[in-house]
Short mmCIF file of C-alpha atoms and ligand atoms in Angstrom, two decimals:
data_model
loop_
_atom_site.label_atom_id
_atom_site.label_comp_id
_atom_site.label_asym_id
_atom_site.label_seq_id
_atom_site.Cartn_x
_atom_site.Cartn_y
_atom_site.Cartn_z
CA MET A 1 -14.84 5.88 37.99
CA THR A 2 -16.32 6.06 34.47
CA VAL A 3 -14.08 5.76 31.42
CA THR A 4 -16.17 7.16 28.58
CA ASP A 5 -13.73 6.40 25.73
CA PRO A 6 -12.85 2.73 25.13
CA PHE A 7 -9.31 3.78 24.17
CA ASP A 8 -8.75 5.27 27.62
CA LEU A 9 -9.52 1.97 29.35
CA LEU A 10 -5.85 0.88 29.28
CA ASP A 11 -4.43 4.43 29.18
CA ILE A 12 -2.62 3.59 25.96
CA ASP A 13 -1.90 7.27 25.30
CA SER A 14 0.46 7.25 28.29
CA LEU A 15 2.74 4.98 26.24
CA LEU A 16 3.12 7.62 23.53
CA SER A 17 5.62 10.47 23.36
CA ASP A 18 4.34 14.08 23.28
CA GLU A 19 5.16 14.26 19.57
CA GLU A 20 3.27 11.03 18.83
CA ARG A 21 0.23 12.26 20.75
CA GLN A 22 0.38 15.57 18.91
CA ILE A 23 0.49 13.91 15.47
CA ARG A 24 -2.41 11.68 16.46
CA GLU A 25 -4.47 14.67 17.60
CA THR A 26 -3.67 16.68 14.47
CA VAL A 27 -4.78 13.86 12.16
CA ALA A 28 -7.88 13.21 14.30
CA ARG A 29 -8.83 16.88 13.99
CA PHE A 30 -8.36 16.78 10.21
CA VAL A 31 -10.65 13.74 10.01
CA THR A 32 -13.29 15.42 12.18
CA ASP A 33 -13.22 18.64 10.12
CA HIS A 34 -12.66 17.39 6.57
CA VAL A 35 -13.81 13.77 6.44
CA ARG A 36 -16.59 12.91 8.92
CA PRO A 37 -19.06 15.51 7.57
CA HIS A 38 -18.79 14.06 4.01
CA VAL A 39 -17.70 10.45 4.22
CA ALA A 40 -21.17 8.89 4.12
CA ASP A 41 -21.88 10.80 0.89
CA TRP A 42 -18.58 9.69 -0.66
CA PHE A 43 -19.33 6.12 0.35
CA GLU A 44 -22.84 6.28 -1.09
CA ALA A 45 -21.64 7.87 -4.33
CA GLY A 46 -18.73 5.40 -4.59
CA THR A 47 -16.11 8.11 -4.93
CA PHE A 48 -12.90 9.43 -3.43
CA PRO A 49 -12.56 13.19 -3.83
CA ARG A 50 -9.28 13.89 -5.59
CA GLU A 51 -9.23 17.39 -4.03
CA LEU A 52 -8.47 15.71 -0.71
CA ALA A 53 -5.01 14.65 -1.98
CA PRO A 54 -3.33 18.11 -1.67
CA GLU A 55 -4.99 18.57 1.73
CA LEU A 56 -3.52 15.28 2.90
CA GLY A 57 -0.22 16.52 1.47
CA LYS A 58 -0.45 19.70 3.56
CA LEU A 59 -1.29 17.59 6.60
CA GLY A 60 2.03 15.82 5.96
CA VAL A 61 0.76 12.22 5.93
CA LEU A 62 1.74 11.24 2.37
CA GLY A 63 4.96 9.24 2.66
CA MET A 64 5.28 10.66 6.18
CA HIS A 65 7.64 7.92 7.42
CA LEU A 66 10.07 8.40 4.51
CA GLU A 67 13.16 10.63 4.74
CA GLY A 68 13.88 13.49 2.31
CA TYR A 69 12.20 14.53 -0.97
CA GLY A 70 9.55 16.58 0.86
CA CYS A 71 8.54 13.72 3.19
CA ALA A 72 8.14 14.29 6.92
CA GLY A 73 10.50 11.50 8.11
CA THR A 74 8.46 10.62 11.21
CA SER A 75 8.78 7.47 13.31
CA ALA A 76 6.91 4.31 12.34
CA VAL A 77 4.69 4.66 15.44
CA ALA A 78 3.71 8.21 14.44
CA TYR A 79 2.86 6.95 10.94
CA GLY A 80 0.84 4.12 12.46
CA LEU A 81 -1.11 6.52 14.68
CA ALA A 82 -1.91 8.67 11.64
CA CYS A 83 -3.22 5.53 9.89
CA LEU A 84 -5.32 4.76 12.98
CA GLU A 85 -6.99 8.17 12.93
CA LEU A 86 -7.46 8.18 9.14
CA GLU A 87 -9.12 4.77 9.24
CA ALA A 88 -11.32 5.90 12.14
CA GLY A 89 -12.68 8.20 9.41
CA ASP A 90 -12.86 5.53 6.71
CA SER A 91 -10.72 2.63 5.49
CA GLY A 92 -10.88 4.16 2.00
CA LEU A 93 -9.07 7.26 3.22
CA ARG A 94 -6.39 5.20 4.97
CA SER A 95 -6.08 3.03 1.85
CA PHE A 96 -5.42 6.14 -0.25
CA VAL A 97 -2.68 7.23 2.13
CA SER A 98 -1.21 3.72 2.45
CA VAL A 99 -1.06 3.14 -1.30
CA GLN A 100 0.36 6.59 -1.97
CA GLY A 101 3.00 6.50 0.79
CA SER A 102 3.79 2.88 1.54
CA LEU A 103 3.37 1.30 -1.90
CA ALA A 104 3.80 3.87 -4.68
CA MET A 105 6.17 6.33 -2.96
CA PHE A 106 8.03 3.66 -0.98
CA SER A 107 8.74 1.64 -4.16
CA ILE A 108 10.30 4.75 -5.75
CA TRP A 109 12.06 5.89 -2.55
CA LYS A 110 13.60 2.47 -1.87
CA TYR A 111 14.22 1.09 -5.36
CA GLY A 112 14.13 4.10 -7.70
CA SER A 113 17.01 6.01 -9.32
CA GLU A 114 17.88 9.46 -7.97
CA GLU A 115 16.24 10.92 -11.07
CA GLN A 116 12.99 8.98 -10.46
CA ARG A 117 12.93 10.03 -6.82
CA ARG A 118 13.41 13.71 -7.66
CA GLU A 119 10.84 13.58 -10.41
CA TRP A 120 8.03 11.98 -8.41
CA LEU A 121 8.46 12.03 -4.63
CA PRO A 122 8.13 15.76 -3.82
CA ARG A 123 4.96 16.04 -5.91
CA MET A 124 3.54 12.86 -4.42
CA ALA A 125 4.33 14.01 -0.86
CA ALA A 126 2.43 17.23 -1.63
CA GLY A 127 -0.53 15.29 -3.07
CA GLU A 128 -0.04 16.99 -6.45
CA ALA A 129 0.66 13.65 -8.12
CA ILE A 130 -1.14 10.41 -7.23
CA GLY A 131 0.48 7.00 -7.43
CA CYS A 132 -0.76 3.41 -7.58
CA PHE A 133 0.86 0.00 -7.25
CA GLY A 134 0.05 -2.73 -9.75
CA LEU A 135 0.96 -6.19 -8.54
CA THR A 136 -2.31 -8.22 -8.53
CA GLU A 137 -3.60 -9.62 -11.83
CA PRO A 138 -6.98 -11.11 -12.77
CA ASP A 139 -5.53 -14.64 -12.50
CA PHE A 140 -2.86 -14.10 -9.84
CA GLY A 141 -3.74 -12.55 -6.47
CA SER A 142 -2.35 -14.48 -3.51
CA ASP A 143 0.25 -15.99 -5.84
CA PRO A 144 1.88 -13.01 -7.58
CA ALA A 145 5.08 -14.95 -8.42
CA ASN A 146 3.32 -16.39 -11.48
CA MET A 147 2.12 -13.03 -12.84
CA ARG A 148 1.69 -12.86 -16.63
CA THR A 149 2.49 -9.18 -17.24
CA ARG A 150 5.72 -9.17 -19.20
CA ALA A 151 8.36 -6.59 -20.06
CA VAL A 152 10.77 -7.28 -22.93
CA ARG A 153 13.74 -5.28 -24.11
CA ASP A 154 13.57 -3.50 -27.47
CA GLY A 155 16.91 -1.77 -27.99
CA GLY A 156 17.20 0.65 -25.06
CA ASP A 157 13.43 0.60 -24.40
CA TRP A 158 11.05 -1.78 -22.66
CA ILE A 159 7.74 -3.04 -24.08
CA LEU A 160 5.12 -4.00 -21.49
CA ASN A 161 2.05 -6.18 -22.04
CA GLY A 162 -0.45 -7.46 -19.48
CA SER A 163 -3.14 -6.40 -17.06
CA LYS A 164 -3.51 -5.60 -13.37
CA MET A 165 -6.65 -5.94 -11.29
CA TRP A 166 -8.04 -4.41 -8.06
CA ILE A 167 -5.58 -1.52 -8.13
CA THR A 168 -6.32 1.17 -5.52
CA ASN A 169 -6.15 4.66 -7.11
CA GLY A 170 -5.60 2.84 -10.46
CA SER A 171 -7.80 5.08 -12.60
CA ILE A 172 -6.90 8.38 -10.89
CA ALA A 173 -3.14 7.84 -10.64
CA ASP A 174 -0.60 10.02 -12.43
CA VAL A 175 1.98 7.26 -12.21
CA ALA A 176 1.72 3.50 -11.70
CA THR A 177 4.40 1.26 -10.26
CA VAL A 178 3.84 -1.85 -12.39
CA TRP A 179 5.47 -5.20 -11.65
CA ALA A 180 6.28 -7.45 -14.59
CA GLN A 181 8.19 -10.60 -15.52
CA THR A 182 11.41 -10.04 -17.45
CA GLU A 183 14.10 -12.46 -18.56
CA ASP A 184 15.89 -11.48 -15.32
CA GLY A 185 12.88 -12.15 -13.09
CA ILE A 186 10.29 -9.72 -11.71
CA ARG A 187 11.12 -6.02 -12.10
CA GLY A 188 9.24 -2.80 -11.34
CA PHE A 189 8.47 -0.03 -13.88
CA LEU A 190 7.11 3.50 -13.53
CA VAL A 191 4.32 4.05 -16.04
CA PRO A 192 3.06 7.67 -16.35
CA LYS A 193 -0.69 7.85 -16.98
CA ASP A 194 -0.61 9.26 -20.53
CA THR A 195 1.77 6.64 -21.91
CA PRO A 196 0.35 5.28 -25.23
CA GLY A 197 -1.07 1.77 -24.81
CA PHE A 198 -1.70 2.26 -21.07
CA THR A 199 -5.39 2.43 -20.13
CA THR A 200 -7.34 2.18 -16.89
CA ARG A 201 -10.91 1.39 -15.92
CA THR A 202 -12.66 2.04 -12.60
CA ILE A 203 -14.24 -1.04 -11.00
CA LYS A 204 -17.88 -0.24 -10.23
CA ARG A 205 -20.62 -1.78 -8.06
CA LYS A 206 -18.36 -2.42 -5.07
CA LEU A 207 -20.04 -3.17 -1.75
CA SER A 208 -16.87 -2.41 0.21
CA LEU A 209 -14.29 0.37 0.31
CA ARG A 210 -16.67 2.53 -1.68
CA ALA A 211 -14.94 5.78 -0.66
CA SER A 212 -11.85 4.60 -2.54
CA ILE A 213 -11.16 4.24 -6.24
CA THR A 214 -10.28 0.71 -7.34
CA GLY A 215 -9.24 0.11 -10.93
CA GLU A 216 -7.93 -2.19 -13.61
CA LEU A 217 -4.76 -1.39 -15.56
CA ALA A 218 -4.26 -2.60 -19.14
CA LEU A 219 -0.86 -2.51 -20.82
CA ASP A 220 -0.93 -3.04 -24.55
CA ASP A 221 2.52 -2.73 -26.15
CA VAL A 222 3.42 0.07 -23.74
CA ARG A 223 6.84 1.43 -24.74
CA LEU A 224 8.92 2.83 -21.90
CA PRO A 225 12.48 4.21 -21.90
CA GLY A 226 15.15 2.14 -20.12
CA SER A 227 15.10 4.77 -17.36
CA ALA A 228 11.50 3.75 -16.41
CA MET A 229 12.69 0.59 -14.65
CA LEU A 230 13.25 0.79 -10.88
CA PRO A 231 16.96 -0.10 -10.84
CA GLY A 232 17.08 -1.39 -7.26
CA ALA A 233 14.13 -3.78 -7.45
CA ALA A 234 15.08 -7.30 -8.57
CA GLY A 235 12.77 -10.23 -7.84
CA LEU A 236 9.48 -10.67 -5.97
CA GLY A 237 11.13 -9.62 -2.69
CA ALA A 238 10.94 -5.96 -3.82
CA PRO A 239 7.13 -5.70 -4.16
CA LEU A 240 6.73 -7.88 -1.06
CA SER A 241 8.86 -5.45 0.95
CA CYS A 242 6.54 -2.62 -0.16
CA LEU A 243 3.55 -4.70 0.96
CA SER A 244 5.16 -5.13 4.39
CA GLU A 245 5.23 -1.33 4.71
CA ALA A 246 1.57 -1.01 3.80
CA ARG A 247 0.50 -3.91 6.03
CA PHE A 248 2.14 -2.17 8.94
CA GLY A 249 -0.22 0.77 8.39
CA ILE A 250 -3.17 -1.64 8.34
CA VAL A 251 -2.16 -3.07 11.74
CA PHE A 252 -2.80 0.41 13.21
CA GLY A 253 -5.52 1.50 10.79
CA SER A 254 -7.85 -1.40 11.58
CA VAL A 255 -7.71 -0.36 15.26
CA GLY A 256 -9.08 3.02 14.16
CA ALA A 257 -12.06 1.46 12.36
CA ALA A 258 -12.82 -0.63 15.47
CA LEU A 259 -12.38 2.37 17.78
CA ASP A 260 -14.77 4.55 15.79
CA SER A 261 -17.33 1.71 15.69
CA LEU A 262 -17.13 1.17 19.43
CA ARG A 263 -17.23 4.87 20.35
CA THR A 264 -20.27 5.37 18.13
CA THR A 265 -21.98 2.35 19.67
CA ILE A 266 -21.33 3.26 23.31
CA GLY A 267 -22.76 6.72 22.61
CA TYR A 268 -25.83 5.20 20.96
CA ALA A 269 -26.38 2.55 23.65
CA ASN A 270 -26.32 5.18 26.38
CA ASN A 271 -29.05 7.17 24.67
CA ARG A 272 -31.29 4.48 23.22
CA ILE A 273 -34.07 3.67 25.70
CA GLN A 274 -35.89 0.33 25.58
CA PHE A 275 -37.94 -1.17 28.41
CA GLY A 276 -37.52 2.14 30.22
CA ARG A 277 -33.71 1.97 30.44
CA PRO A 278 -30.76 2.78 28.17
CA ILE A 279 -29.80 -0.40 26.29
CA ALA A 280 -26.27 0.22 27.69
CA ALA A 281 -27.64 -0.71 31.14
CA PHE A 282 -28.51 -4.28 30.08
CA GLN A 283 -25.99 -6.94 31.03
CA LEU A 284 -25.96 -8.53 27.58
CA THR A 285 -25.07 -5.18 26.00
CA GLN A 286 -22.37 -4.54 28.60
CA GLY A 287 -20.93 -8.02 28.01
CA LYS A 288 -20.56 -7.20 24.31
CA LEU A 289 -19.09 -3.73 24.96
CA ALA A 290 -16.60 -5.10 27.52
CA ASP A 291 -15.45 -7.92 25.21
CA MET A 292 -15.00 -5.46 22.36
CA ALA A 293 -13.07 -3.00 24.54
CA VAL A 294 -10.73 -5.81 25.67
CA ASP A 295 -10.12 -6.89 22.05
CA LEU A 296 -9.64 -3.29 20.94
CA GLY A 297 -7.14 -2.63 23.73
CA THR A 298 -5.10 -5.75 22.99
CA SER A 299 -5.08 -4.92 19.25
CA ALA A 300 -3.85 -1.39 20.02
CA LEU A 301 -1.10 -2.71 22.31
CA LEU A 302 -0.04 -5.21 19.65
CA ALA A 303 0.12 -2.43 17.05
CA LEU A 304 2.19 -0.27 19.37
CA HIS A 305 4.56 -3.16 20.16
CA LEU A 306 5.10 -3.83 16.43
CA GLY A 307 5.59 -0.10 15.87
CA ARG A 308 8.29 0.06 18.52
CA LEU A 309 9.99 -3.00 16.94
CA LYS A 310 9.87 -1.26 13.54
CA ASP A 311 11.38 1.93 14.94
CA ALA A 312 14.14 -0.20 16.48
CA GLY A 313 14.77 -1.79 13.06
CA ARG A 314 13.79 -5.25 14.34
CA LEU A 315 10.33 -5.85 12.86
CA LYS A 316 10.08 -9.12 10.87
CA PRO A 317 7.51 -9.83 8.11
CA HIS A 318 5.91 -12.71 10.06
CA GLN A 319 5.33 -10.34 12.99
CA ILE A 320 3.45 -7.99 10.66
CA SER A 321 1.38 -11.03 9.63
CA VAL A 322 0.48 -11.57 13.31
CA GLY A 323 -0.60 -7.93 13.57
CA LYS A 324 -2.58 -7.85 10.33
CA LEU A 325 -4.29 -11.18 10.97
CA ASN A 326 -5.30 -10.35 14.54
CA ASN A 327 -6.16 -6.69 14.25
CA VAL A 328 -8.23 -6.87 11.06
CA ARG A 329 -10.04 -9.98 12.33
CA GLN A 330 -10.82 -8.23 15.64
CA ALA A 331 -11.83 -5.00 13.95
CA LEU A 332 -14.23 -6.81 11.62
CA ALA A 333 -15.80 -8.70 14.53
CA ILE A 334 -16.12 -5.46 16.54
CA ALA A 335 -17.68 -3.49 13.67
CA ARG A 336 -20.24 -6.28 13.05
CA GLU A 337 -21.11 -6.60 16.75
CA CYS A 338 -21.51 -2.82 17.01
CA ARG A 339 -23.87 -2.87 14.04
CA GLY A 340 -26.09 -5.31 15.93
CA ILE A 341 -26.25 -3.10 19.03
CA LEU A 342 -27.45 -0.23 16.83
CA GLY A 343 -30.48 -2.26 15.79
CA GLY A 344 -32.28 -0.98 12.70
CA SER A 345 -30.35 2.31 12.85
CA GLY A 346 -27.21 0.28 12.29
CA ILE A 347 -28.04 -0.52 8.68
CA THR A 348 -27.90 3.07 7.44
CA LEU A 349 -25.00 5.40 6.70
CA GLU A 350 -26.08 7.60 9.64
CA TYR A 351 -23.86 5.41 11.83
CA SER A 352 -20.36 4.25 10.97
CA PRO A 353 -20.11 0.58 12.12
CA LEU A 354 -21.63 -1.17 9.06
CA ARG A 355 -19.63 1.11 6.73
CA HIS A 356 -16.50 0.09 8.66
CA ALA A 357 -17.50 -3.59 8.59
CA ASN A 358 -18.09 -3.47 4.83
CA ASN A 359 -14.76 -1.72 4.33
CA LEU A 360 -12.94 -4.24 6.49
CA GLU A 361 -14.14 -7.01 4.14
CA SER A 362 -11.63 -5.55 1.67
CA VAL A 363 -8.96 -4.94 4.29
CA VAL A 364 -9.14 -8.59 5.33
CA THR A 365 -8.54 -9.59 1.67
CA TYR A 366 -5.96 -7.13 0.38
CA GLU A 367 -2.28 -7.01 1.33
CA GLY A 368 -2.41 -10.78 1.91
CA THR A 369 -5.63 -12.53 2.89
CA SER A 370 -6.20 -13.86 6.43
CA GLU A 371 -5.52 -17.36 5.12
CA ILE A 372 -2.15 -16.35 3.66
CA HIS A 373 -1.09 -14.55 6.88
CA THR A 374 -2.21 -17.59 8.90
CA LEU A 375 0.01 -19.78 6.70
CA VAL A 376 2.95 -17.37 7.00
CA ILE A 377 2.68 -17.73 10.79
CA GLY A 378 2.31 -21.50 10.39
CA GLN A 379 5.44 -21.61 8.25
CA THR A 380 7.36 -19.57 10.84
CA LEU A 381 6.28 -22.01 13.57
CA THR A 382 6.87 -25.25 11.66
CA GLY A 383 9.25 -24.59 8.79
CA HIS A 384 6.69 -25.92 6.29
CA ALA A 385 5.30 -23.58 3.59
CA ALA A 386 1.73 -24.92 3.42
CA TYR A 387 0.49 -22.31 0.92
CA ARG A 388 2.50 -23.81 -1.94
C1 FAD B 1 -10.49 -3.02 -2.56
C2 FAD B 1 -9.21 -3.70 -2.97
C3 FAD B 1 -8.08 -2.95 -3.22
C4 FAD B 1 -6.90 -3.56 -3.66
N1 FAD B 1 -5.79 -2.81 -3.96
C5 FAD B 1 -4.70 -3.40 -4.53
C6 FAD B 1 -3.61 -2.60 -5.01
O1 FAD B 1 -3.57 -1.37 -4.86
N2 FAD B 1 -2.58 -3.23 -5.65
C7 FAD B 1 -2.56 -4.58 -5.86
O2 FAD B 1 -1.62 -5.08 -6.47
N3 FAD B 1 -3.58 -5.36 -5.41
C8 FAD B 1 -4.65 -4.81 -4.77
N4 FAD B 1 -5.71 -5.57 -4.33
C9 FAD B 1 -5.69 -7.01 -4.61
C10 FAD B 1 -5.54 -7.87 -3.36
O3 FAD B 1 -4.23 -7.79 -2.87
C11 FAD B 1 -5.97 -9.30 -3.76
O4 FAD B 1 -7.37 -9.26 -3.90
C12 FAD B 1 -5.53 -10.32 -2.72
O5 FAD B 1 -4.15 -10.51 -2.77
C13 FAD B 1 -6.23 -11.68 -2.96
O6 FAD B 1 -6.10 -12.06 -4.28
P1 FAD B 1 -7.39 -12.55 -5.09
O7 FAD B 1 -8.46 -11.54 -4.93
O8 FAD B 1 -6.95 -12.89 -6.47
O9 FAD B 1 -7.88 -13.86 -4.33
P2 FAD B 1 -7.25 -15.33 -4.48
O10 FAD B 1 -5.77 -15.28 -4.38
O11 FAD B 1 -7.86 -15.97 -5.69
O12 FAD B 1 -7.84 -16.01 -3.17
C14 FAD B 1 -9.21 -16.43 -3.07
C15 FAD B 1 -9.37 -17.19 -1.74
O13 FAD B 1 -8.50 -18.32 -1.74
C16 FAD B 1 -7.67 -18.29 -0.61
N5 FAD B 1 -6.35 -18.87 -0.94
C17 FAD B 1 -5.53 -18.55 -1.96
N6 FAD B 1 -4.41 -19.29 -1.89
C18 FAD B 1 -4.53 -20.07 -0.79
C19 FAD B 1 -3.69 -21.03 -0.18
N7 FAD B 1 -2.48 -21.34 -0.65
N8 FAD B 1 -4.14 -21.64 0.95
C20 FAD B 1 -5.35 -21.33 1.47
N9 FAD B 1 -6.19 -20.43 0.94
C21 FAD B 1 -5.77 -19.80 -0.18
C22 FAD B 1 -7.55 -16.82 -0.24
O14 FAD B 1 -7.17 -16.66 1.12
C23 FAD B 1 -8.97 -16.33 -0.54
O15 FAD B 1 -9.80 -16.62 0.54
C24 FAD B 1 -6.87 -4.98 -3.83
C25 FAD B 1 -8.02 -5.74 -3.52
C26 FAD B 1 -9.17 -5.11 -3.11
C27 FAD B 1 -10.39 -5.96 -2.82
#
């Protein structure tokens, strides 16, 4: 018996419902038709085509796990599978969808007023409006509690000052969810792009996540009406809950990057002849492929387990840390190993593994670094918070 696709090795698809399989196939087809033919060019040019946003809206993946306001209201597992297939295309594409749906839209859906939800969510679900999520600052990344961005009351208005760094979609967003210190603790604000005093800058010369726009936000005496504050978000727990949503997508998405790397590499190894045989026929190559397939399968099963817990309403933040830590670590190791099997061909954009590996260098850092997730698990096991 020959299993030609590494994902079929454990017959993981048999654990999915018909609807979940259908959503996965639909997103995979979209990626094959609309992303794979162009993604190397986007990566090389360091761009994310804005025109893709309404197409992703039509596909139904923007805020797809949210209920109402034009969102699809799918299960968490279905959302995860969509992230898997999007990231099999490119982590930049999955990042766009994660930031739009799980950070920007989720913050409005969960913590916004009815008026804010009606104003933004339907347009964001359709990809007509793009959102971003500004938590990280130049001096505060892993430790956002000490952020410097400040919002002070001025009559009925708010005045915001500060800056945000490494913000996905930052310079193409129509609205930014910006987190700031107030005299009542950390609160979230919706800042439309044309607000006076609000400027953005695209971060250039990235070596990773090049098919994604990353920006800086500057807030210089930005005056917002009282209605711009997210009324339900009080304290750091609010942005952290949004990050939990996005990390969940990464648990699945990173499996997609690893899957695409491994599929590409098995195909290459079967066709590349050295010493009169396909390199896939050498034991050392098979040892690498088998180890990677085992790690890929266990990552996929872990993602699915966490997805089922989320759909049952029982998923805990430290469990998401287990998933993000393991699956991104495994995906990065797989993409790098695949690059090696491709030899010299592996260093160009003709093959996906090094692009995935470079992208995963960002994925391992954002939404909580590996070190921070390790320490969250350590704290859960011991009761000691070693990161403080
Ligand atoms: C491409 C990209 C997109 C991003 N998109 C967004 C976005 O949309 N919105 C947003 O708000 N942010 C975004 N980020 C920011 C990201 O979340 C931060 O980069 C991340 O939280 C790490 O912060 P930092 O870069 O300041 O690193 P630091 O926090 O300075 O960490 C540097 C190193 O020190 C380690 N470290 C820090 N504290 C400890 C500790 N207590 N114990 C042990 N080790 C520690 C870290 O693990 C890391 O290895 C993005 C980042 C990138 C690269």
